[in-house]
Amino acid sequence: MFRPQAMSKIELAVPERDVVPVTEALADSGLFHPALAGRLGGERASRQAEDWHERAVAFAALERRILAVMEALGVDEGPPPAETPHLVEPETAQMDIERLEREARAPVQELEEGQRRLTQLQRYLSQLKPIAGLEVDLDTLRSLRYTFALPGTMPIANLERFQTSLELIPSALVTLRREDHLATVVLFGTQRDADILSRAARSAYLNPLELPETYRGTPAEAITALESGIERTRQYVAECRSSIDYLRQAHVQRLRHLLWRVRASRTLVETIARYDRLRYTYLAAGWVPASQVPTLKQKIEQVSDKVLLEVSMPRRQEDGHIPVALGNPPIVRAFQGLVTNYGYPRYGEMDPTPVLALTFSLVFGIMFGDVGHGLVLALLGLALVSRKVRALRGLSGMGAVVIACGITAMIFGFLYGSVFGFEEVLKPLWIRPIEDVMDILLTTVAIGIGLLSLGMVCNIVNAALARRWGHLVFDHNGLAGLIFYWSLIGLAASAFMGDLPISPIPLAALAAVSGLAVTFAELLEHLVEGRRPLVEGGLGTYLMQALFELFETIIGLLSNTLSYVRMGAFAVAHGALSMVVFIMAESVSPAHGVGYWIVLMLGNLLVIGFEGLIVGIQTLRLEYYEFFSKFFSGGGVRYRPLTLIPRGEE
Amino acid sequence: MSMRDVSAYSLVHATVRALYSTMLAPETWNTLVQAQDFDALLNVLSKTVYSPYLQIERQELTPRRAVYQIRWHLADVCEKLIRLTPEPGHQLLLQLWRTYEVDNLKATLRGIETGASWDQVRHLLYPMTRYIALTTADIEKMVRSGDMERAIELTRHTPYYETLVHALERYRAERNLFPLEVALDMNYRRGVWQSVNQLTDTDHEQALRVVGTVLDVNNLLWAIRYRVYHHLSEQEVINYTLPFGYQVRDRDIRAIAAGADIAQVVRGVYPDVEVSPLISGAEEGESGLAALELSLQRHVVKMCHAAFIGYPFHVGIPAAYLLLNEHEIRDLTVLIEAKSSHLLMEMFASMLEIQPVGAGLPTTPPQTDQR
């Protein structure tokens, strides 16, 4: 539970003739995460490899062609088939596709051509309509001698800027019409400024009216000619569409089947192309959860008895490449999302999900301790998990988190003696935060110290798992850091509290020794782990850097510790907010009438919603910022088993 | 502090704080800058948040591919933050996300113009899988069409279509990508400004500070570039720039367009930003402009970091983080290109935007043409 699922490395030697069924079985199992190629030796640049690559390229091209036909005919991909299709030969698929393309090509081209023509004619029409009333022959406008006139269309968004740019040039910009995002305009000026005006118009994206010279006479006459042309083109486009509809109905199933088959074949051959090769054998490697190895073996044996399968434990140097499958029990799985939102753990690292599940709930409970409020949260969590409320279905994954937070809030509610803000109903099992402010603040600092120490212990565990002994001992979050932290706490405690069972002298000695170890952590780590050079850059720079790092470590430890004071502060604030609700309720209805209870109910809802949210954020912040930064960096590779067709996301 | 803000930005804020802490530390930057070569650089990156993205076969990890791979990090965090941020901040982040889509579209159009193959284009793109109008398959189809008009027709379902179709007329006449690219940029920047203005209260104020600064810097730099590099007329400079901004006013842009002293205008807007007096000239102006560009980009970075100080429940936080991440990746791109070309440290260290690095490293670019 505390580590990602153990993975086994699977190496397969597959006879050439079985490579396709074996790869299909690997994909069908949904267990095999392929490793990067080139790790098993063998001939990578062989003739077979080129064949598979060529087939992959061919399938990719075929897939594009099918999609093009589907798009042209208006057919969507449809859902993936229930059963994974088998490999198809590219030549076979190509014959099918060519036939479909032949049938679709002519009507599609005719439709495109018709639509283009229609758009063009409609554009001419929209440019001409604003000047429909002009009793001027279009040929006259085409041949002005002293006046510069530029009719055209431009984006409405550019109009104002264009006018600004023309402020210093004698000109007039007349807007004739605004439609959608375009305006039909005419720019007037003198021929002397024609060049400046043309450049300005071009930069404002004024596209000049370019009515073909075949349209003559007045604008009204040209419009009549255009309208009849548009009508004819519309009829033509409608005819093209009906023949395309017929084709779509005839081929929809065939196209979808072909698409998924080609797509699965492409993934299959791409996977095989990445295998290493001997003369007549393919070498495949990948990762499988160790517990699932027998299942995978069985699947392979069903399709070939000639496969040599070697299972090995991952080697340390492969840690960065080993995929991570988090295997948490359902009760903590909901917290996995909060971890992966930060990053995936690396294979060698511990999975922080169970620790997060405990600490997140604990920190939340401390800040939000109230039996009633916790109960409401727990019920809300149950509603989320049950998925019965349609509007909340998207949040169902967070249901268990909310339940856990609700339960810890209830536990702390009993400890604080608070039910929906009523402080007299329950006797506190521990303290009332609002009355014992210093106690709760000091306690939460102590809990913070515990959590930070836990973070450092996790870092030590991670270092031990990775066998990084130097890091384990000397890192500022390692053993030296932990001793340094605790000796500083001891010194601070003896300074403020006086009589401690331990004298401050050994504590100071411990702080000095561990502080030195932390200061020169890099050098000592390199020395222990046999890494060279011991110091990167010059010695002077290193010393300065080391001292600054020590300073940063001390500041970091102090600020991280004090950050946890907020737990106590929020516990106090929770009580204070409830008190405010009671004061407001009293002022509305001193006789405790209906108004009193309404205000109380609304106030409690506000506290649950508003403060619950803030406490949630603060908890997340403490986890991500103070706690995770001690031991968890993320950067792991997610486990993604091979599949030939998509089967839904994790 | 309003309840709406807190409830809207609680999870986003916690997530951004966590992400912010994973940004490359100054020591890592120093190690990266001082890495011996591209392999050493990859080795350092393999210990950072970019590690999972670089786990592909070494022989496939060319400098171009490495840049493409680290951009996946940006895609992941962008998509995550867009998903977590509620309306209306969601719309602003979507708009910011679209900047990469616009970049991809421009890279695609350039690919088509130069007759590049899909394999040549694909790793120049920003990887984007969600919240997009243009899928990788669409872009692939566009590149494979090999024809500008057909490619633009393939964007019919996207918000870029109208803009491109209108600008296509000019492309047909001029056979130059400039009008298409400028039209896309202007349309995009107008969209961002609109999204900023749809926000209210703290969201609006913070988005203005962060995103408004980015728009300002772009507007100002483009006005200067149009004048210094492209020698455009006053009217053209005005038409190719926008009249709004956070600190940059329309009068500043119009002054630049009309031929005013650029250094003086920039100093008037940003008294704290270092401006080379050489910027107004022609030849010298180009290196002066490179230095100015760097200073302004560093100003943007400063504004983004500043967003993390003070009241935290606003859209400025995710927006600033995304912009910082973009700058980090831009700097990494500079480093990857520099290390793979075996450039001396002095030649590239000063070009890093996110921070001037290391003791004794230059913080202003060498006085050569940086275009």
PDB file of N, CA and C in Angstrom, chain A residues 36-37 44 64 71 123 153-155 157-158 161-162 164-165 167-169 181-182 196 199-200 202-205 207 210 320 341-342 346 606 610 613-614 617 620 624-625 635 637, chain B residues 3 6-7 10-11 14-15 17-18 21 46 51-52 55 57 59 80 140-141 144 162 166-167 169-170 174 179 182-183 190 233 235-236 238-243 250 253-254:
ATOM      1  N   LEU A  36      10.659   1.154 -23.522  1.00  0.00           N
ATOM      2  CA  LEU A  36      11.310   1.790 -24.667  1.00  0.00           C
ATOM      3  C   LEU A  36      12.153   0.746 -25.368  1.00  0.00           C
ATOM      4  N   ALA A  37      12.251   0.872 -26.666  1.00  0.00           N
ATOM      5  CA  ALA A  37      12.994  -0.125 -27.448  1.00  0.00           C
ATOM      6  C   ALA A  37      14.493   0.056 -27.257  1.00  0.00           C
ATOM      7  N   ARG A  44      18.414  -3.547 -34.663  1.00  0.00           N
ATOM      8  CA  ARG A  44      17.302  -2.600 -34.667  1.00  0.00           C
ATOM      9  C   ARG A  44      16.997  -2.110 -36.073  1.00  0.00           C
ATOM     10  N   ARG A  64      -5.838   8.286 -42.443  1.00  0.00           N
ATOM     11  CA  ARG A  64      -6.156   9.665 -42.844  1.00  0.00           C
ATOM     12  C   ARG A  64      -7.135   9.682 -44.012  1.00  0.00           C
ATOM     13  N   GLU A  71     -15.255  12.402 -43.255  1.00  0.00           N
ATOM     14  CA  GLU A  71     -15.559  13.817 -43.057  1.00  0.00           C
ATOM     15  C   GLU A  71     -16.355  14.367 -44.243  1.00  0.00           C
ATOM     16  N   ARG A 123     -20.856  36.838 -51.747  1.00  0.00           N
ATOM     17  CA  ARG A 123     -19.989  37.940 -51.334  1.00  0.00           C
ATOM     18  C   ARG A 123     -20.157  39.142 -52.268  1.00  0.00           C
ATOM     19  N   THR A 153     -14.913  45.476 -48.468  1.00  0.00           N
ATOM     20  CA  THR A 153     -15.373  45.008 -47.153  1.00  0.00           C
ATOM     21  C   THR A 153     -14.176  44.940 -46.214  1.00  0.00           C
ATOM     22  N   MET A 154     -14.457  45.160 -44.949  1.00  0.00           N
ATOM     23  CA  MET A 154     -13.380  45.057 -43.946  1.00  0.00           C
ATOM     24  C   MET A 154     -13.969  44.617 -42.603  1.00  0.00           C
ATOM     25  N   PRO A 155     -13.134  44.037 -41.717  1.00  0.00           N
ATOM     26  CA  PRO A 155     -13.652  43.610 -40.422  1.00  0.00           C
ATOM     27  C   PRO A 155     -14.157  44.817 -39.615  1.00  0.00           C
ATOM     28  N   ALA A 157     -14.197  45.162 -36.565  1.00  0.00           N
ATOM     29  CA  ALA A 157     -13.266  45.434 -35.465  1.00  0.00           C
ATOM     30  C   ALA A 157     -12.162  46.409 -35.872  1.00  0.00           C
ATOM     31  N   ASN A 158     -11.894  46.500 -37.184  1.00  0.00           N
ATOM     32  CA  ASN A 158     -10.790  47.374 -37.629  1.00  0.00           C
ATOM     33  C   ASN A 158     -11.258  48.793 -37.973  1.00  0.00           C
ATOM     34  N   ARG A 161     -10.078  51.883 -35.768  1.00  0.00           N
ATOM     35  CA  ARG A 161      -8.631  52.084 -35.867  1.00  0.00           C
ATOM     36  C   ARG A 161      -8.271  52.667 -37.238  1.00  0.00           C
ATOM     37  N   PHE A 162      -8.976  52.211 -38.252  1.00  0.00           N
ATOM     38  CA  PHE A 162      -8.720  52.691 -39.608  1.00  0.00           C
ATOM     39  C   PHE A 162      -9.011  54.190 -39.688  1.00  0.00           C
ATOM     40  N   THR A 164      -8.929  56.274 -37.253  1.00  0.00           N
ATOM     41  CA  THR A 164      -7.868  56.961 -36.501  1.00  0.00           C
ATOM     42  C   THR A 164      -6.650  57.165 -37.392  1.00  0.00           C
ATOM     43  N   SER A 165      -6.302  56.122 -38.136  1.00  0.00           N
ATOM     44  CA  SER A 165      -5.086  56.208 -38.953  1.00  0.00           C
ATOM     45  C   SER A 165      -5.222  57.220 -40.087  1.00  0.00           C
ATOM     46  N   GLU A 167      -6.708  60.159 -39.844  1.00  0.00           N
ATOM     47  CA  GLU A 167      -6.998  61.498 -39.324  1.00  0.00           C
ATOM     48  C   GLU A 167      -6.260  62.610 -40.066  1.00  0.00           C
ATOM     49  N   LEU A 168      -5.024  62.339 -40.478  1.00  0.00           N
ATOM     50  CA  LEU A 168      -4.212  63.405 -41.083  1.00  0.00           C
ATOM     51  C   LEU A 168      -4.279  63.423 -42.616  1.00  0.00           C
ATOM     52  N   ILE A 169      -5.035  62.507 -43.205  1.00  0.00           N
ATOM     53  CA  ILE A 169      -5.125  62.453 -44.685  1.00  0.00           C
ATOM     54  C   ILE A 169      -6.532  62.928 -45.094  1.00  0.00           C
ATOM     55  N   HIS A 181     -19.398  40.074 -38.945  1.00  0.00           N
ATOM     56  CA  HIS A 181     -18.201  40.766 -38.464  1.00  0.00           C
ATOM     57  C   HIS A 181     -17.615  41.685 -39.531  1.00  0.00           C
ATOM     58  N   LEU A 182     -18.313  41.764 -40.686  1.00  0.00           N
ATOM     59  CA  LEU A 182     -17.757  42.562 -41.786  1.00  0.00           C
ATOM     60  C   LEU A 182     -18.589  43.816 -42.058  1.00  0.00           C
ATOM     61  N   ILE A 196      -0.984  56.450 -50.506  1.00  0.00           N
ATOM     62  CA  ILE A 196      -1.067  56.393 -49.030  1.00  0.00           C
ATOM     63  C   ILE A 196      -2.374  55.725 -48.615  1.00  0.00           C
ATOM     64  N   ARG A 199      -2.361  51.950 -49.215  1.00  0.00           N
ATOM     65  CA  ARG A 199      -1.553  51.228 -48.221  1.00  0.00           C
ATOM     66  C   ARG A 199      -2.289  51.167 -46.878  1.00  0.00           C
ATOM     67  N   ALA A 200      -2.881  52.320 -46.511  1.00  0.00           N
ATOM     68  CA  ALA A 200      -3.612  52.353 -45.234  1.00  0.00           C
ATOM     69  C   ALA A 200      -4.791  51.373 -45.288  1.00  0.00           C
ATOM     70  N   ARG A 202      -5.122  48.747 -47.122  1.00  0.00           N
ATOM     71  CA  ARG A 202      -4.634  47.370 -47.108  1.00  0.00           C
ATOM     72  C   ARG A 202      -4.298  46.943 -45.671  1.00  0.00           C
ATOM     73  N   SER A 203      -3.646  47.868 -44.938  1.00  0.00           N
ATOM     74  CA  SER A 203      -3.247  47.496 -43.571  1.00  0.00           C
ATOM     75  C   SER A 203      -4.459  47.364 -42.643  1.00  0.00           C
ATOM     76  N   ALA A 204      -5.580  47.959 -43.034  1.00  0.00           N
ATOM     77  CA  ALA A 204      -6.805  47.787 -42.230  1.00  0.00           C
ATOM     78  C   ALA A 204      -7.622  46.591 -42.731  1.00  0.00           C
ATOM     79  N   TYR A 205      -7.053  45.838 -43.630  1.00  0.00           N
ATOM     80  CA  TYR A 205      -7.707  44.654 -44.212  1.00  0.00           C
ATOM     81  C   TYR A 205      -8.997  45.030 -44.942  1.00  0.00           C
ATOM     82  N   ASN A 207     -10.714  44.771 -48.082  1.00  0.00           N
ATOM     83  CA  ASN A 207     -10.609  44.009 -49.333  1.00  0.00           C
ATOM     84  C   ASN A 207     -11.462  44.690 -50.399  1.00  0.00           C
ATOM     85  N   GLU A 210     -14.213  43.366 -56.008  1.00  0.00           N
ATOM     86  CA  GLU A 210     -13.634  42.936 -57.282  1.00  0.00           C
ATOM     87  C   GLU A 210     -14.708  42.205 -58.085  1.00  0.00           C
ATOM     88  N   GLY A 320      13.765   5.246 -13.155  1.00  0.00           N
ATOM     89  CA  GLY A 320      13.115   6.380 -13.819  1.00  0.00           C
ATOM     90  C   GLY A 320      12.205   5.972 -14.959  1.00  0.00           C
ATOM     91  N   ASN A 341      -2.478  14.971  -8.690  1.00  0.00           N
ATOM     92  CA  ASN A 341      -2.606  16.381  -9.064  1.00  0.00           C
ATOM     93  C   ASN A 341      -1.268  17.094  -8.838  1.00  0.00           C
ATOM     94  N   TYR A 342      -0.493  16.587  -7.879  1.00  0.00           N
ATOM     95  CA  TYR A 342       0.833  17.140  -7.580  1.00  0.00           C
ATOM     96  C   TYR A 342       1.885  16.473  -8.477  1.00  0.00           C
ATOM     97  N   ARG A 346       7.803   8.353  -8.249  1.00  0.00           N
ATOM     98  CA  ARG A 346       8.695   7.503  -9.047  1.00  0.00           C
ATOM     99  C   ARG A 346       8.602   6.076  -8.518  1.00  0.00           C
ATOM    100  N   LEU A 606     -23.437  28.720   6.228  1.00  0.00           N
ATOM    101  CA  LEU A 606     -22.346  29.593   5.775  1.00  0.00           C
ATOM    102  C   LEU A 606     -21.006  29.102   6.332  1.00  0.00           C
ATOM    103  N   PHE A 610     -18.393  28.136   3.647  1.00  0.00           N
ATOM    104  CA  PHE A 610     -17.310  29.102   3.494  1.00  0.00           C
ATOM    105  C   PHE A 610     -16.055  28.652   4.234  1.00  0.00           C
ATOM    106  N   LEU A 613     -14.503  25.380   3.051  1.00  0.00           N
ATOM    107  CA  LEU A 613     -13.707  25.548   1.832  1.00  0.00           C
ATOM    108  C   LEU A 613     -12.318  26.089   2.154  1.00  0.00           C
ATOM    109  N   ILE A 614     -12.291  27.115   3.013  1.00  0.00           N
ATOM    110  CA  ILE A 614     -10.991  27.714   3.361  1.00  0.00           C
ATOM    111  C   ILE A 614     -10.118  26.692   4.082  1.00  0.00           C
ATOM    112  N   ILE A 617      -8.649  24.358   1.617  1.00  0.00           N
ATOM    113  CA  ILE A 617      -7.500  24.940   0.888  1.00  0.00           C
ATOM    114  C   ILE A 617      -6.260  24.934   1.768  1.00  0.00           C
ATOM    115  N   LEU A 620      -4.824  21.535   2.020  1.00  0.00           N
ATOM    116  CA  LEU A 620      -4.127  21.158   0.791  1.00  0.00           C
ATOM    117  C   LEU A 620      -2.781  21.874   0.714  1.00  0.00           C
ATOM    118  N   TYR A 624       0.745  20.058   0.363  1.00  0.00           N
ATOM    119  CA  TYR A 624       1.574  20.229  -0.835  1.00  0.00           C
ATOM    120  C   TYR A 624       2.869  20.970  -0.517  1.00  0.00           C
ATOM    121  N   TYR A 625       2.727  22.008   0.253  1.00  0.00           N
ATOM    122  CA  TYR A 625       3.836  22.945   0.391  1.00  0.00           C
ATOM    123  C   TYR A 625       4.790  22.547   1.505  1.00  0.00           C
ATOM    124  N   GLY A 635       7.244  13.178 -10.771  1.00  0.00           N
ATOM    125  CA  GLY A 635       8.102  12.904 -11.928  1.00  0.00           C
ATOM    126  C   GLY A 635       8.116  11.446 -12.341  1.00  0.00           C
ATOM    127  N   VAL A 637       6.518   7.881 -14.077  1.00  0.00           N
ATOM    128  CA  VAL A 637       5.835   7.590 -15.343  1.00  0.00           C
ATOM    129  C   VAL A 637       4.559   6.819 -15.045  1.00  0.00           C
TER     130      VAL A 637
ATOM    131  N   MET B   3     -16.669  35.475  -0.667  1.00  0.00           N
ATOM    132  CA  MET B   3     -16.829  34.026  -0.628  1.00  0.00           C
ATOM    133  C   MET B   3     -16.729  33.431  -2.033  1.00  0.00           C
ATOM    134  N   VAL B   6     -13.115  33.026  -2.990  1.00  0.00           N
ATOM    135  CA  VAL B   6     -12.455  31.936  -2.271  1.00  0.00           C
ATOM    136  C   VAL B   6     -12.926  30.593  -2.797  1.00  0.00           C
ATOM    137  N   SER B   7     -14.249  30.472  -2.973  1.00  0.00           N
ATOM    138  CA  SER B   7     -14.745  29.175  -3.451  1.00  0.00           C
ATOM    139  C   SER B   7     -14.297  28.915  -4.885  1.00  0.00           C
ATOM    140  N   SER B  10     -10.108  28.317  -4.750  1.00  0.00           N
ATOM    141  CA  SER B  10      -9.435  27.580  -3.687  1.00  0.00           C
ATOM    142  C   SER B  10      -8.504  26.504  -4.235  1.00  0.00           C
ATOM    143  N   LEU B  11      -9.069  25.599  -4.999  1.00  0.00           N
ATOM    144  CA  LEU B  11      -8.271  24.478  -5.496  1.00  0.00           C
ATOM    145  C   LEU B  11      -7.215  24.970  -6.476  1.00  0.00           C
ATOM    146  N   ALA B  14      -4.269  26.452  -4.543  1.00  0.00           N
ATOM    147  CA  ALA B  14      -3.407  25.440  -3.925  1.00  0.00           C
ATOM    148  C   ALA B  14      -2.581  24.723  -4.991  1.00  0.00           C
ATOM    149  N   THR B  15      -3.221  24.424  -6.116  1.00  0.00           N
ATOM    150  CA  THR B  15      -2.508  23.719  -7.184  1.00  0.00           C
ATOM    151  C   THR B  15      -1.401  24.591  -7.766  1.00  0.00           C
ATOM    152  N   ARG B  17       0.167  27.039  -6.342  1.00  0.00           N
ATOM    153  CA  ARG B  17       1.254  27.157  -5.364  1.00  0.00           C
ATOM    154  C   ARG B  17       2.185  25.948  -5.464  1.00  0.00           C
ATOM    155  N   ALA B  18       1.566  24.775  -5.574  1.00  0.00           N
ATOM    156  CA  ALA B  18       2.387  23.565  -5.668  1.00  0.00           C
ATOM    157  C   ALA B  18       3.195  23.581  -6.960  1.00  0.00           C
ATOM    158  N   SER B  21       6.124  25.945  -6.963  1.00  0.00           N
ATOM    159  CA  SER B  21       7.318  25.478  -6.248  1.00  0.00           C
ATOM    160  C   SER B  21       8.135  24.501  -7.090  1.00  0.00           C
ATOM    161  N   SER B  46      16.736  15.922 -16.506  1.00  0.00           N
ATOM    162  CA  SER B  46      16.115  14.655 -16.093  1.00  0.00           C
ATOM    163  C   SER B  46      15.885  14.618 -14.585  1.00  0.00           C
ATOM    164  N   SER B  51      11.429  15.848 -16.351  1.00  0.00           N
ATOM    165  CA  SER B  51      11.946  14.494 -16.529  1.00  0.00           C
ATOM    166  C   SER B  51      10.986  13.535 -17.249  1.00  0.00           C
ATOM    167  N   PRO B  52       9.705  13.439 -16.805  1.00  0.00           N
ATOM    168  CA  PRO B  52       8.836  12.449 -17.466  1.00  0.00           C
ATOM    169  C   PRO B  52       8.664  12.700 -18.966  1.00  0.00           C
ATOM    170  N   GLN B  55      11.505  11.197 -21.359  1.00  0.00           N
ATOM    171  CA  GLN B  55      11.788   9.770 -21.373  1.00  0.00           C
ATOM    172  C   GLN B  55      11.363   9.133 -22.685  1.00  0.00           C
ATOM    173  N   GLU B  57      13.335   7.519 -26.460  1.00  0.00           N
ATOM    174  CA  GLU B  57      14.621   6.965 -26.863  1.00  0.00           C
ATOM    175  C   GLU B  57      15.617   8.081 -27.161  1.00  0.00           C
ATOM    176  N   GLN B  59      18.143   8.426 -29.117  1.00  0.00           N
ATOM    177  CA  GLN B  59      18.455   8.818 -30.504  1.00  0.00           C
ATOM    178  C   GLN B  59      17.338   9.668 -31.129  1.00  0.00           C
ATOM    179  N   LYS B  80      -4.612  21.476 -16.953  1.00  0.00           N
ATOM    180  CA  LYS B  80      -5.020  21.243 -15.562  1.00  0.00           C
ATOM    181  C   LYS B  80      -5.650  22.518 -14.987  1.00  0.00           C
ATOM    182  N   GLU B 140      -2.425  18.348 -39.315  1.00  0.00           N
ATOM    183  CA  GLU B 140      -1.756  17.430 -40.242  1.00  0.00           C
ATOM    184  C   GLU B 140      -2.413  17.502 -41.623  1.00  0.00           C
ATOM    185  N   LYS B 141      -3.749  17.529 -41.600  1.00  0.00           N
ATOM    186  CA  LYS B 141      -4.473  17.619 -42.880  1.00  0.00           C
ATOM    187  C   LYS B 141      -4.097  18.912 -43.597  1.00  0.00           C
ATOM    188  N   ARG B 144      -0.640  18.574 -45.052  1.00  0.00           N
ATOM    189  CA  ARG B 144      -0.622  17.637 -46.173  1.00  0.00           C
ATOM    190  C   ARG B 144      -1.362  18.195 -47.393  1.00  0.00           C
ATOM    191  N   GLU B 162     -12.966  32.957 -40.078  1.00  0.00           N
ATOM    192  CA  GLU B 162     -13.402  34.242 -40.662  1.00  0.00           C
ATOM    193  C   GLU B 162     -12.198  35.166 -40.870  1.00  0.00           C
ATOM    194  N   HIS B 166     -10.786  36.282 -44.619  1.00  0.00           N
ATOM    195  CA  HIS B 166     -10.745  37.679 -45.031  1.00  0.00           C
ATOM    196  C   HIS B 166      -9.320  38.095 -45.412  1.00  0.00           C
ATOM    197  N   ALA B 167      -8.341  37.632 -44.593  1.00  0.00           N
ATOM    198  CA  ALA B 167      -6.946  38.010 -44.877  1.00  0.00           C
ATOM    199  C   ALA B 167      -6.391  37.270 -46.090  1.00  0.00           C
ATOM    200  N   GLU B 169      -7.501  37.162 -48.989  1.00  0.00           N
ATOM    201  CA  GLU B 169      -7.539  38.021 -50.197  1.00  0.00           C
ATOM    202  C   GLU B 169      -6.192  38.722 -50.355  1.00  0.00           C
ATOM    203  N   ARG B 170      -5.666  39.209 -49.213  1.00  0.00           N
ATOM    204  CA  ARG B 170      -4.384  39.916 -49.289  1.00  0.00           C
ATOM    205  C   ARG B 170      -3.257  38.935 -49.558  1.00  0.00           C
ATOM    206  N   GLU B 174      -0.582  39.388 -52.413  1.00  0.00           N
ATOM    207  CA  GLU B 174       0.807  39.696 -52.071  1.00  0.00           C
ATOM    208  C   GLU B 174       1.713  38.477 -52.007  1.00  0.00           C
ATOM    209  N   PRO B 179       0.186  39.292 -43.931  1.00  0.00           N
ATOM    210  CA  PRO B 179      -1.192  39.663 -43.599  1.00  0.00           C
ATOM    211  C   PRO B 179      -1.945  38.580 -42.825  1.00  0.00           C
ATOM    212  N   VAL B 182      -0.485  38.599 -39.131  1.00  0.00           N
ATOM    213  CA  VAL B 182      -0.867  39.792 -38.363  1.00  0.00           C
ATOM    214  C   VAL B 182      -2.364  39.737 -38.036  1.00  0.00           C
ATOM    215  N   ALA B 183      -3.161  39.311 -39.008  1.00  0.00           N
ATOM    216  CA  ALA B 183      -4.608  39.241 -38.766  1.00  0.00           C
ATOM    217  C   ALA B 183      -4.904  38.276 -37.616  1.00  0.00           C
ATOM    218  N   ARG B 190      -7.185  40.912 -29.458  1.00  0.00           N
ATOM    219  CA  ARG B 190      -8.490  41.529 -29.153  1.00  0.00           C
ATOM    220  C   ARG B 190      -9.319  40.600 -28.267  1.00  0.00           C
ATOM    221  N   SER B 233       4.455  52.817 -42.963  1.00  0.00           N
ATOM    222  CA  SER B 233       3.990  54.202 -42.818  1.00  0.00           C
ATOM    223  C   SER B 233       3.246  54.365 -41.489  1.00  0.00           C
ATOM    224  N   GLN B 235       0.231  55.326 -40.936  1.00  0.00           N
ATOM    225  CA  GLN B 235      -1.116  54.744 -40.973  1.00  0.00           C
ATOM    226  C   GLN B 235      -1.055  53.220 -40.798  1.00  0.00           C
ATOM    227  N   GLU B 236      -0.059  52.626 -41.448  1.00  0.00           N
ATOM    228  CA  GLU B 236       0.039  51.161 -41.353  1.00  0.00           C
ATOM    229  C   GLU B 236       0.363  50.725 -39.923  1.00  0.00           C
ATOM    230  N   ILE B 238      -0.357  52.238 -37.211  1.00  0.00           N
ATOM    231  CA  ILE B 238      -1.571  52.391 -36.384  1.00  0.00           C
ATOM    232  C   ILE B 238      -2.543  51.235 -36.645  1.00  0.00           C
ATOM    233  N   ASN B 239      -2.729  50.904 -37.905  1.00  0.00           N
ATOM    234  CA  ASN B 239      -3.696  49.842 -38.230  1.00  0.00           C
ATOM    235  C   ASN B 239      -3.256  48.466 -37.745  1.00  0.00           C
ATOM    236  N   TYR B 240      -1.938  48.278 -37.638  1.00  0.00           N
ATOM    237  CA  TYR B 240      -1.451  46.961 -37.194  1.00  0.00           C
ATOM    238  C   TYR B 240      -1.258  46.878 -35.686  1.00  0.00           C
ATOM    239  N   THR B 241      -1.673  47.917 -34.962  1.00  0.00           N
ATOM    240  CA  THR B 241      -1.542  47.863 -33.499  1.00  0.00           C
ATOM    241  C   THR B 241      -2.916  48.093 -32.868  1.00  0.00           C
ATOM    242  N   LEU B 242      -2.962  47.957 -31.553  1.00  0.00           N
ATOM    243  CA  LEU B 242      -4.255  48.056 -30.868  1.00  0.00           C
ATOM    244  C   LEU B 242      -4.318  49.321 -30.007  1.00  0.00           C
ATOM    245  N   PRO B 243      -5.502  49.897 -29.874  1.00  0.00           N
ATOM    246  CA  PRO B 243      -5.580  51.179 -29.171  1.00  0.00           C
ATOM    247  C   PRO B 243      -5.744  51.050 -27.657  1.00  0.00           C
ATOM    248  N   ASP B 250      -2.832  54.636 -26.220  1.00  0.00           N
ATOM    249  CA  ASP B 250      -2.847  54.780 -27.678  1.00  0.00           C
ATOM    250  C   ASP B 250      -1.925  55.916 -28.111  1.00  0.00           C
ATOM    251  N   ILE B 253       1.534  54.642 -28.738  1.00  0.00           N
ATOM    252  CA  ILE B 253       1.660  53.901 -29.999  1.00  0.00           C
ATOM    253  C   ILE B 253       1.667  54.875 -31.180  1.00  0.00           C
ATOM    254  N   ARG B 254       0.766  55.852 -31.110  1.00  0.00           N
ATOM    255  CA  ARG B 254       0.683  56.804 -32.229  1.00  0.00           C
ATOM    256  C   ARG B 254       1.926  57.669 -32.298  1.00  0.00           C
TER     257      ARG B 254
END
